[in-house]
Tab-separated table of C-alpha atoms and ligand atoms in Angstrom:
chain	number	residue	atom	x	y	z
A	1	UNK	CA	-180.788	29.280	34.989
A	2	UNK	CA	-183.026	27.309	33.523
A	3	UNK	CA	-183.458	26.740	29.571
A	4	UNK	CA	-180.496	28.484	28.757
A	5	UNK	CA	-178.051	26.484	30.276
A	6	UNK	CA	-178.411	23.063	28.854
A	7	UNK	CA	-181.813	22.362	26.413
A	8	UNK	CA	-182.201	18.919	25.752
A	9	UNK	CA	-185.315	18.640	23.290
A	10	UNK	CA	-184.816	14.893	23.122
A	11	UNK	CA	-181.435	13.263	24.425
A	12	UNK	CA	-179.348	13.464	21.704
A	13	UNK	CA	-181.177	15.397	19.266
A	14	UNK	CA	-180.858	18.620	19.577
A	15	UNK	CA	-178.566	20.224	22.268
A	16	UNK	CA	-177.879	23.918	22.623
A	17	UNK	CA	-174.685	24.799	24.491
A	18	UNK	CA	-175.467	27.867	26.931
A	19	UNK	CA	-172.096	29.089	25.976
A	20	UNK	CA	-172.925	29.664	22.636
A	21	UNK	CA	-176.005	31.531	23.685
A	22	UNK	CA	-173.968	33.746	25.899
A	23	UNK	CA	-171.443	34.447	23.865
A	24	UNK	CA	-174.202	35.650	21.139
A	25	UNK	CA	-175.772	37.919	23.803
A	26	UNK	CA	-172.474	39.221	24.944
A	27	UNK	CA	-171.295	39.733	21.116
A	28	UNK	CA	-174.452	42.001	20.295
A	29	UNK	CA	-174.047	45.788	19.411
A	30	UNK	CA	-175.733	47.983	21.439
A	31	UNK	CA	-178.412	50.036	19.523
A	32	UNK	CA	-178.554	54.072	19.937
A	33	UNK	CA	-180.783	56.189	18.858
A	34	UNK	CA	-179.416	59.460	18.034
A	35	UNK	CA	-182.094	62.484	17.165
A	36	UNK	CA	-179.759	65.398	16.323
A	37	UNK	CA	-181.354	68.884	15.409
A	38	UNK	CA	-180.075	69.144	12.221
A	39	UNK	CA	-177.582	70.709	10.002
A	40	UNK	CA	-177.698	74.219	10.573
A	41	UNK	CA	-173.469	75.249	11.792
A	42	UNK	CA	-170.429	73.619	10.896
A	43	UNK	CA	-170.180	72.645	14.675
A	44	UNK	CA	-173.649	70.605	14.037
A	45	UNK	CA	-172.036	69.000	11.244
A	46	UNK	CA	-168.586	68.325	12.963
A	47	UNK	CA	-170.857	66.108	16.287
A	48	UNK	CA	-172.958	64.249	13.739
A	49	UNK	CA	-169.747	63.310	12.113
A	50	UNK	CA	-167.782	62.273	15.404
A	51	UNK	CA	-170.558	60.435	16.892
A	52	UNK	CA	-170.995	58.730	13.859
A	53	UNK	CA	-166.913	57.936	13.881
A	54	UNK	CA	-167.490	57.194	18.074
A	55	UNK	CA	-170.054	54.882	17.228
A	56	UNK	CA	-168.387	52.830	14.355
A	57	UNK	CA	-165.286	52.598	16.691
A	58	UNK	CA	-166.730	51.498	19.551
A	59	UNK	CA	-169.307	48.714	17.426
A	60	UNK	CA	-172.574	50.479	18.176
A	61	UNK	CA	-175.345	50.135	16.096
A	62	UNK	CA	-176.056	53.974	15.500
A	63	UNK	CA	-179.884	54.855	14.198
A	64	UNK	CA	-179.627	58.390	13.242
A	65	UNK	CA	-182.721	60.678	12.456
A	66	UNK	CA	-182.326	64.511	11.350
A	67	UNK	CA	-184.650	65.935	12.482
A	68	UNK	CA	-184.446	69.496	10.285
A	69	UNK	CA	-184.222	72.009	13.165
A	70	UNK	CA	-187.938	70.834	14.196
A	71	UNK	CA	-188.765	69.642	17.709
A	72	UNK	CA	-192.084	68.091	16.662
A	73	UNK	CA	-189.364	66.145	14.359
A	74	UNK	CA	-187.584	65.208	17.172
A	75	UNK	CA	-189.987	63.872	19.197
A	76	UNK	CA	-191.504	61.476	16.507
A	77	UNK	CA	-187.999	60.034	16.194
A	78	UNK	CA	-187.398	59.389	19.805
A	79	UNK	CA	-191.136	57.898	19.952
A	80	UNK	CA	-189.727	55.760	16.993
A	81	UNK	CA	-186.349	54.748	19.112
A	82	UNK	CA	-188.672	54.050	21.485
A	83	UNK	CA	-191.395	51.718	19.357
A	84	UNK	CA	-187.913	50.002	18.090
A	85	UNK	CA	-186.374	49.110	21.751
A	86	UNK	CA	-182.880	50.739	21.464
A	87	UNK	CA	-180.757	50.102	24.264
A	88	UNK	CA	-180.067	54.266	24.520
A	89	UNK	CA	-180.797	57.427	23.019
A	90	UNK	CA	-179.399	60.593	22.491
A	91	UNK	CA	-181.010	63.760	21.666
A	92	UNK	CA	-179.608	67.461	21.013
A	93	UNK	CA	-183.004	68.630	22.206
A	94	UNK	CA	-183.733	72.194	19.982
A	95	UNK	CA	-185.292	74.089	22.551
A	96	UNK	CA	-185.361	73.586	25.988
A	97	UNK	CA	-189.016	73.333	27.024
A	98	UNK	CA	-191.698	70.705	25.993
A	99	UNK	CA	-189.537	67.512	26.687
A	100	UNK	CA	-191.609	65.994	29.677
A	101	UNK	CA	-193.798	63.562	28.077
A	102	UNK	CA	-191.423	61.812	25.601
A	103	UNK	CA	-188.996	61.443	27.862
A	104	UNK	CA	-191.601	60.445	30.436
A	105	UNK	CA	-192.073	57.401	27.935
A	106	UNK	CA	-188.854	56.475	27.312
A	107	UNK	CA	-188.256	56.193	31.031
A	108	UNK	CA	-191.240	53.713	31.093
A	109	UNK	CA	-190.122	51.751	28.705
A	110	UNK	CA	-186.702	51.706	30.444
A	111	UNK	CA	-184.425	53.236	27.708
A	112	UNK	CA	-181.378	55.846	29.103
A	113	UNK	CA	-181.581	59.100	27.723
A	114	UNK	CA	-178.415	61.397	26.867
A	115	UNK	CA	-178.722	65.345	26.503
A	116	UNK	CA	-176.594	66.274	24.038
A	117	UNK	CA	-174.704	70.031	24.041
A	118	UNK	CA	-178.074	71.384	24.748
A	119	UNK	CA	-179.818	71.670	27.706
A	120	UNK	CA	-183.743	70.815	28.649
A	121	UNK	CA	-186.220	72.210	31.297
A	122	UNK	CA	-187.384	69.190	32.566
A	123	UNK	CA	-187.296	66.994	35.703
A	124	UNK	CA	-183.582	65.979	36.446
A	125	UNK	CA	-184.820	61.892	36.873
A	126	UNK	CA	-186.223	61.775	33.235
A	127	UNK	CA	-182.539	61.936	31.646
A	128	UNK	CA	-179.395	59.546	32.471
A	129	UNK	CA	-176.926	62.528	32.208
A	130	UNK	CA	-176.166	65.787	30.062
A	131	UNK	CA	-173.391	66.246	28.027
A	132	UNK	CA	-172.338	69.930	27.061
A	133	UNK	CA	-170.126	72.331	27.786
A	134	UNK	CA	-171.334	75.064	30.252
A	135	UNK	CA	-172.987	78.031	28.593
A	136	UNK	CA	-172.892	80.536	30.682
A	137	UNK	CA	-169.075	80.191	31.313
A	138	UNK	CA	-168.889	80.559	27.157
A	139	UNK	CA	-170.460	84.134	27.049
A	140	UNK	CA	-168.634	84.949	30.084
A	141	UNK	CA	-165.265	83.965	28.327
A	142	UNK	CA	-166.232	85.891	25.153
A	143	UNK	CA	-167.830	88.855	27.687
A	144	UNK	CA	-164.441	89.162	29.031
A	145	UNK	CA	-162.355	89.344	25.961
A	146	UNK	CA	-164.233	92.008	24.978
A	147	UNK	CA	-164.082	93.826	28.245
A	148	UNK	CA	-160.136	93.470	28.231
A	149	UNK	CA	-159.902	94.148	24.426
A	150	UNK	CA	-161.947	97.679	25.033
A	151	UNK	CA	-160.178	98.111	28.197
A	152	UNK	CA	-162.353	101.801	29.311
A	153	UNK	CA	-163.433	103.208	25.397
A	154	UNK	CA	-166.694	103.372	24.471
A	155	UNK	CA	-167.790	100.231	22.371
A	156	UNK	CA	-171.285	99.870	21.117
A	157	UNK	CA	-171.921	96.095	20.487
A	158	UNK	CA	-174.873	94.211	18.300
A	159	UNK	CA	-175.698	90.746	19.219
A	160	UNK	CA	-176.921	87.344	17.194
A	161	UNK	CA	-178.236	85.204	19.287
A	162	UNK	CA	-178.771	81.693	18.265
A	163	UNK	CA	-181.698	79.955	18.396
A	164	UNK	CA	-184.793	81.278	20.093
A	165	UNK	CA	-185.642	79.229	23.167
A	166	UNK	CA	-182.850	76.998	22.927
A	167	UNK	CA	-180.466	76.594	25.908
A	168	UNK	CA	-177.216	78.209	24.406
A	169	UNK	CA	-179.126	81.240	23.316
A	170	UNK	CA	-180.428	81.943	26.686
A	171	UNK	CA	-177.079	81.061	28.449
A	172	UNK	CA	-174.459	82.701	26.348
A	173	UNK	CA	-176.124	86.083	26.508
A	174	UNK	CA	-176.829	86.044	29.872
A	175	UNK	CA	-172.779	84.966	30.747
A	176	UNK	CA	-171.995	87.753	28.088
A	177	UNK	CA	-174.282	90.702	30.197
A	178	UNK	CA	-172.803	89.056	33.022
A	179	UNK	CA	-169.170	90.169	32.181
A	180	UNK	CA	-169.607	93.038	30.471
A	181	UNK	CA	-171.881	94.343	33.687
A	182	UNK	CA	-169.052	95.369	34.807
A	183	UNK	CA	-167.617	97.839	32.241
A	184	UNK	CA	-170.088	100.401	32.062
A	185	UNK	CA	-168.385	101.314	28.571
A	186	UNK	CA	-169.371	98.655	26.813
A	187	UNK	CA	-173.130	98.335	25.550
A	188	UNK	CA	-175.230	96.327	24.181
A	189	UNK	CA	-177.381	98.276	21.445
A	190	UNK	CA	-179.044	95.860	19.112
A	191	UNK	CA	-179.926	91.944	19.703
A	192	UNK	CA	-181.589	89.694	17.352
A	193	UNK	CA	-181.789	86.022	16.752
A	194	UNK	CA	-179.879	85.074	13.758
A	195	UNK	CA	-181.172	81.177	14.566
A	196	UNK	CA	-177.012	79.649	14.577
A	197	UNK	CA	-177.508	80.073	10.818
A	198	UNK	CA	-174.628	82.103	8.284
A	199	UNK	CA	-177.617	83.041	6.321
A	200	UNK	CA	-179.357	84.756	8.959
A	201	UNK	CA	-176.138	85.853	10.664
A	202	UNK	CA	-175.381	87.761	7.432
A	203	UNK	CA	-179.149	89.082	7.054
A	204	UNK	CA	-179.688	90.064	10.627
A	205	UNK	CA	-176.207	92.020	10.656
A	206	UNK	CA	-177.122	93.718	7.517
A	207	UNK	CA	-179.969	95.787	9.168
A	208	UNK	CA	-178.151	96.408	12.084
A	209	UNK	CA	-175.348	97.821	9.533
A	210	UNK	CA	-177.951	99.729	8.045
A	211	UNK	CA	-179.731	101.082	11.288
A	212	UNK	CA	-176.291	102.399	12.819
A	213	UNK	CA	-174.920	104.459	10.626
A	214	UNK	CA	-173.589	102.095	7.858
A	215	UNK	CA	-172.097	100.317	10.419
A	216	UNK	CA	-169.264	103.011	12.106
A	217	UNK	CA	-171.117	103.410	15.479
A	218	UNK	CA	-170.862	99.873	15.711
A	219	UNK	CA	-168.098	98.667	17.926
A	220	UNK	CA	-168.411	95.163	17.963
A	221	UNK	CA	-170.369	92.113	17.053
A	222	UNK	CA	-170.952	89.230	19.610
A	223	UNK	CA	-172.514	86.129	18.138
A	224	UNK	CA	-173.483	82.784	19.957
A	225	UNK	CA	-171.538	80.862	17.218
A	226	UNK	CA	-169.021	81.386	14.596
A	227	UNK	CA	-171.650	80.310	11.156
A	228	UNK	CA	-173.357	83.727	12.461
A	229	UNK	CA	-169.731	85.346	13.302
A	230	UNK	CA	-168.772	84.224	9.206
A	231	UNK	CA	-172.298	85.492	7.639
A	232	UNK	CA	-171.600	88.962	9.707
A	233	UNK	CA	-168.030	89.652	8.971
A	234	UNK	CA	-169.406	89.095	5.070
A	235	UNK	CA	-172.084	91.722	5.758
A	236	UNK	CA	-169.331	94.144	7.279
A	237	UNK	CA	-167.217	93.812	4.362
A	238	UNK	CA	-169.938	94.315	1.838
A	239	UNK	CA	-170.802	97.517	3.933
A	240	UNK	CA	-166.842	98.364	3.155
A	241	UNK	CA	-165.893	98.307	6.995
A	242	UNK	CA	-162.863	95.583	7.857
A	243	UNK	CA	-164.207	93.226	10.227
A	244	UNK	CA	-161.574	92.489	12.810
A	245	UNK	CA	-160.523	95.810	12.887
A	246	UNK	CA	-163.504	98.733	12.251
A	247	UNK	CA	-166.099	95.973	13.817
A	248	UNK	CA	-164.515	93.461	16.254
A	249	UNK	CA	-165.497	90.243	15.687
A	250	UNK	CA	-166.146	87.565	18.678
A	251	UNK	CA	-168.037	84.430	18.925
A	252	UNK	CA	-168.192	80.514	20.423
A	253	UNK	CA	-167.574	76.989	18.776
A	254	UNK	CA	-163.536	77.381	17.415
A	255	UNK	CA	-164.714	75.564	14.484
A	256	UNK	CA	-162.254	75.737	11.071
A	257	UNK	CA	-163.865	78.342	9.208
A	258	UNK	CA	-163.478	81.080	12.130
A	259	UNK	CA	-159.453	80.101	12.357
A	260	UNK	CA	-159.549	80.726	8.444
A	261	UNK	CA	-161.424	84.462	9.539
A	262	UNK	CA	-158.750	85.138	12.220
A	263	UNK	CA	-155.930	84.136	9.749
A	264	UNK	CA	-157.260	86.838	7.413
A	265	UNK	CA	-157.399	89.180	10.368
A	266	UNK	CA	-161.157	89.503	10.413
A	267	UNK	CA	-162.248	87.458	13.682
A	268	UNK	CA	-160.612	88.738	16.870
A	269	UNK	CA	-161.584	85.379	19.215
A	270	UNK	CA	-163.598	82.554	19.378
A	271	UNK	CA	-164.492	80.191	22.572
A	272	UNK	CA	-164.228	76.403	21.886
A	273	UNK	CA	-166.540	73.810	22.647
A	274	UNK	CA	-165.536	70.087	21.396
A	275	UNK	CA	-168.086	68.475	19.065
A	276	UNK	CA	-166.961	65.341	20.722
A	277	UNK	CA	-170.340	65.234	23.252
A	278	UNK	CA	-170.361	61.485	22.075
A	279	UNK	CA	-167.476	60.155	23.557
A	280	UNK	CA	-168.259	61.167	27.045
A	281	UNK	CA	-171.889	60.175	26.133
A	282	UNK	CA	-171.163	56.874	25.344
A	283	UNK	CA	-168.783	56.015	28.094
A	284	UNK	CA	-171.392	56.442	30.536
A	285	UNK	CA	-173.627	54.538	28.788
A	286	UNK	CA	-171.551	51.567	28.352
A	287	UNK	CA	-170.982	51.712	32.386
A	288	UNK	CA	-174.434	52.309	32.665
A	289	UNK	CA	-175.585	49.673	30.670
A	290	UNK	CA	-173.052	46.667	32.026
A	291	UNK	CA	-173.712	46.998	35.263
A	292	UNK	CA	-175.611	50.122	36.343
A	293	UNK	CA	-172.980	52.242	37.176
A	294	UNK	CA	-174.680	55.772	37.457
A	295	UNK	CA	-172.531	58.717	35.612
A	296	UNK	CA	-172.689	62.275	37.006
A	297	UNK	CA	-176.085	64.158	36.086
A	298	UNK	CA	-173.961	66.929	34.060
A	299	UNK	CA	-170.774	66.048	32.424
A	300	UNK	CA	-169.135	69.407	31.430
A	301	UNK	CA	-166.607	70.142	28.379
A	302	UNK	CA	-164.327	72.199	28.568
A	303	UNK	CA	-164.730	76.727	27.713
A	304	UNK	CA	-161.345	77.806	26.438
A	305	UNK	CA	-160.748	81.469	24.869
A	306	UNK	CA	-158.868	81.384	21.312
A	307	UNK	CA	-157.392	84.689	19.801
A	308	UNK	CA	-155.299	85.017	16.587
A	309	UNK	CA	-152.079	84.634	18.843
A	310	UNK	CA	-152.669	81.149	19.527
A	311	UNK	CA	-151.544	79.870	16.079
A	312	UNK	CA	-155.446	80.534	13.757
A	313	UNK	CA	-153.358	78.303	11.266
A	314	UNK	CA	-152.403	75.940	13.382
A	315	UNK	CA	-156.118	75.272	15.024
A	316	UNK	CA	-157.386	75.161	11.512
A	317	UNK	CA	-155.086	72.455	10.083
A	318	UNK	CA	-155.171	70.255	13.561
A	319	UNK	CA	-159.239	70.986	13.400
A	320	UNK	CA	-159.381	70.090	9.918
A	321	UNK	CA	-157.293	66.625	10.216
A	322	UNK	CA	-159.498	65.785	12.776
A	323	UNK	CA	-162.240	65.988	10.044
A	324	UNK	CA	-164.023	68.495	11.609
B	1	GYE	O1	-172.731	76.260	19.463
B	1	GYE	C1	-174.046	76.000	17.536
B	1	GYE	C2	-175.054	74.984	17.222
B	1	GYE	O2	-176.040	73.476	20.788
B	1	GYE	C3	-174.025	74.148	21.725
B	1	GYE	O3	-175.663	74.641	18.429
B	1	GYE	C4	-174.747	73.870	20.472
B	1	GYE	C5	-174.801	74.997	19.467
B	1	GYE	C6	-173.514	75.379	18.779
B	1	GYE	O4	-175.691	75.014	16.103
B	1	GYE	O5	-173.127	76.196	16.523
């Protein structure tokens, strides 16, 4: 207490009020850095749109960087956050290994790190808190859908996994064998990483089409998100099959496009996760950040199943007012 509170360069020349000084300080935005992985599913697209809304609302100064599904992209940007002195950042970290030394240095320069939807295999103390939903539980959900959908026939099911070495891909298969261990009917006969892409959705379930039979000892397709669930069911129905019907359809994310599928009867369910990872995200930062309030380590959104019953139009129109 000290300069700020009165400066007196000469009496009567120049005086500097600390209240003005605080009330600048307290006035500033508080600047995030926000790496996101890029552009590659319509749930992608619907975070990077409500963080950017979360931000604007709450008077944050967001820096955004895209980093075009590349880690080595990511990195650079956080080591720019970094070189900038942001008062946060938060990364959607691609794949889960390889973190330790950036986020080493942003802990050294004491900026707060938030996970974003994806998890990271490094040391719990390098990160503030994670938000995502919990992975696992998702193929679980969509594990168990199946298993009460099938309920004892034989179904033969091919799998797109989303993107290699990234946490989602790991968890949701391993929550989907997880509930389907115990219905010795239902198999899993192909699995192949269609990279969360509708491109490589639709590619990938072309030559499993193609190496079963055109596609009729196929049962069902599980995907670990909807943009590969869409790019399938277009595969099925250029094979001539009805998806939703000859090859069931389930997947993760509840974003619009699979509510516009179920409404044409060719997605049977879909588990949600909210691309609202910012709101939570920023919460604990602002705690954080006012007076050190320390959030939990993993903040977890919500896993809920949706079929066709629950109103596909319904969850399309409120998703799509919501700007998703
Ligand atoms: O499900 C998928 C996306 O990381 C949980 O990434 C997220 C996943 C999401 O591209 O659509």
């Amino acid at each position: 207490m000290k300069t700020s509170r009165l400066l007196a360069v000469s009496a009567g020349l120049i005086t500097l009020m600390s209240s003005t000084i605080a009330s600048t300080a307290m006035a500033k935005d508080l600047v995030v850095g926000f790496s996101q992985i890029g552009s590659e599913s319509g749930w992608r697209a619907a975070e990077t749109s409500v963080t950017k809304q979360e931000a604007e609302k709450r008077g944050i100064d967001l820096k955004f960087a895209d980093a075009q599904q590349k880690q080595e992209n990511q990195i650079k940007a956080i080591r720019g956050f970094i070189a900038q002195g942001v008062d946060a950042i938060l990364v959607a970290p691609v794949v889960a290994t390889g973190w330790d030394d950036v986020l080493s240095e942003a802990k050294d320069a004491n900026i707060p790190v938030v996970l974003l939807d994806r998890g990271v295999d490094a040391p719990e103390d390098l990160y503030l808190t994670s938000v995502a939903s919990n992975q696992v539980t998702e193929g679980k959900v969509a594990g168990q859908w199946l298993v009460d959908a099938e309920a004892g026939a034989d179904c033969k099911v091919v799998e797109l996994q989303g993107t290699v070495g990234s946490t989602p891909a790991i968890n949701r298969k391993q929550g989907f064998e997880e509930a389907i261990a115990a219905a010795p009917n239902i198999t899993i006969i192909r699995s192949q990483t269609g990279d969360f892409t509708r491109s490589k959705g639709k590619e990938v379930m072309e030559g499993f089409i193609k190496a079963e039979n055109g596609g009729k000892d196929i049962c069902a397709v599980y995907a670990h998100n909807d943009d590969m669930a869409v790019g399938a069911i277009q595969a099925i129905k250029d094979a001539g099959l009805k998806p939703g019907t000859d090859i069931k359809v389930v997947s993760i994310d509840a974003v619009p496009d699979i509510f516009s599928a179920m409404v044409a009867g060719e997605a049977n369910a879909t588990v949600e996760l909210t691309p609202n990872m910012a709101g939570p995200a920023f919460d604990a930062l602002e705690k954080y950040l006012a007076d050190g309030t320390m959030p939990e380590k993993f903040i977890i959104t919500e896993s809920k199943l949706y079929t066709p019953a629950d109103d596909a139009q319904g969850e399309f129109d409120r998703r799509k007012g919501l700007g998703y």
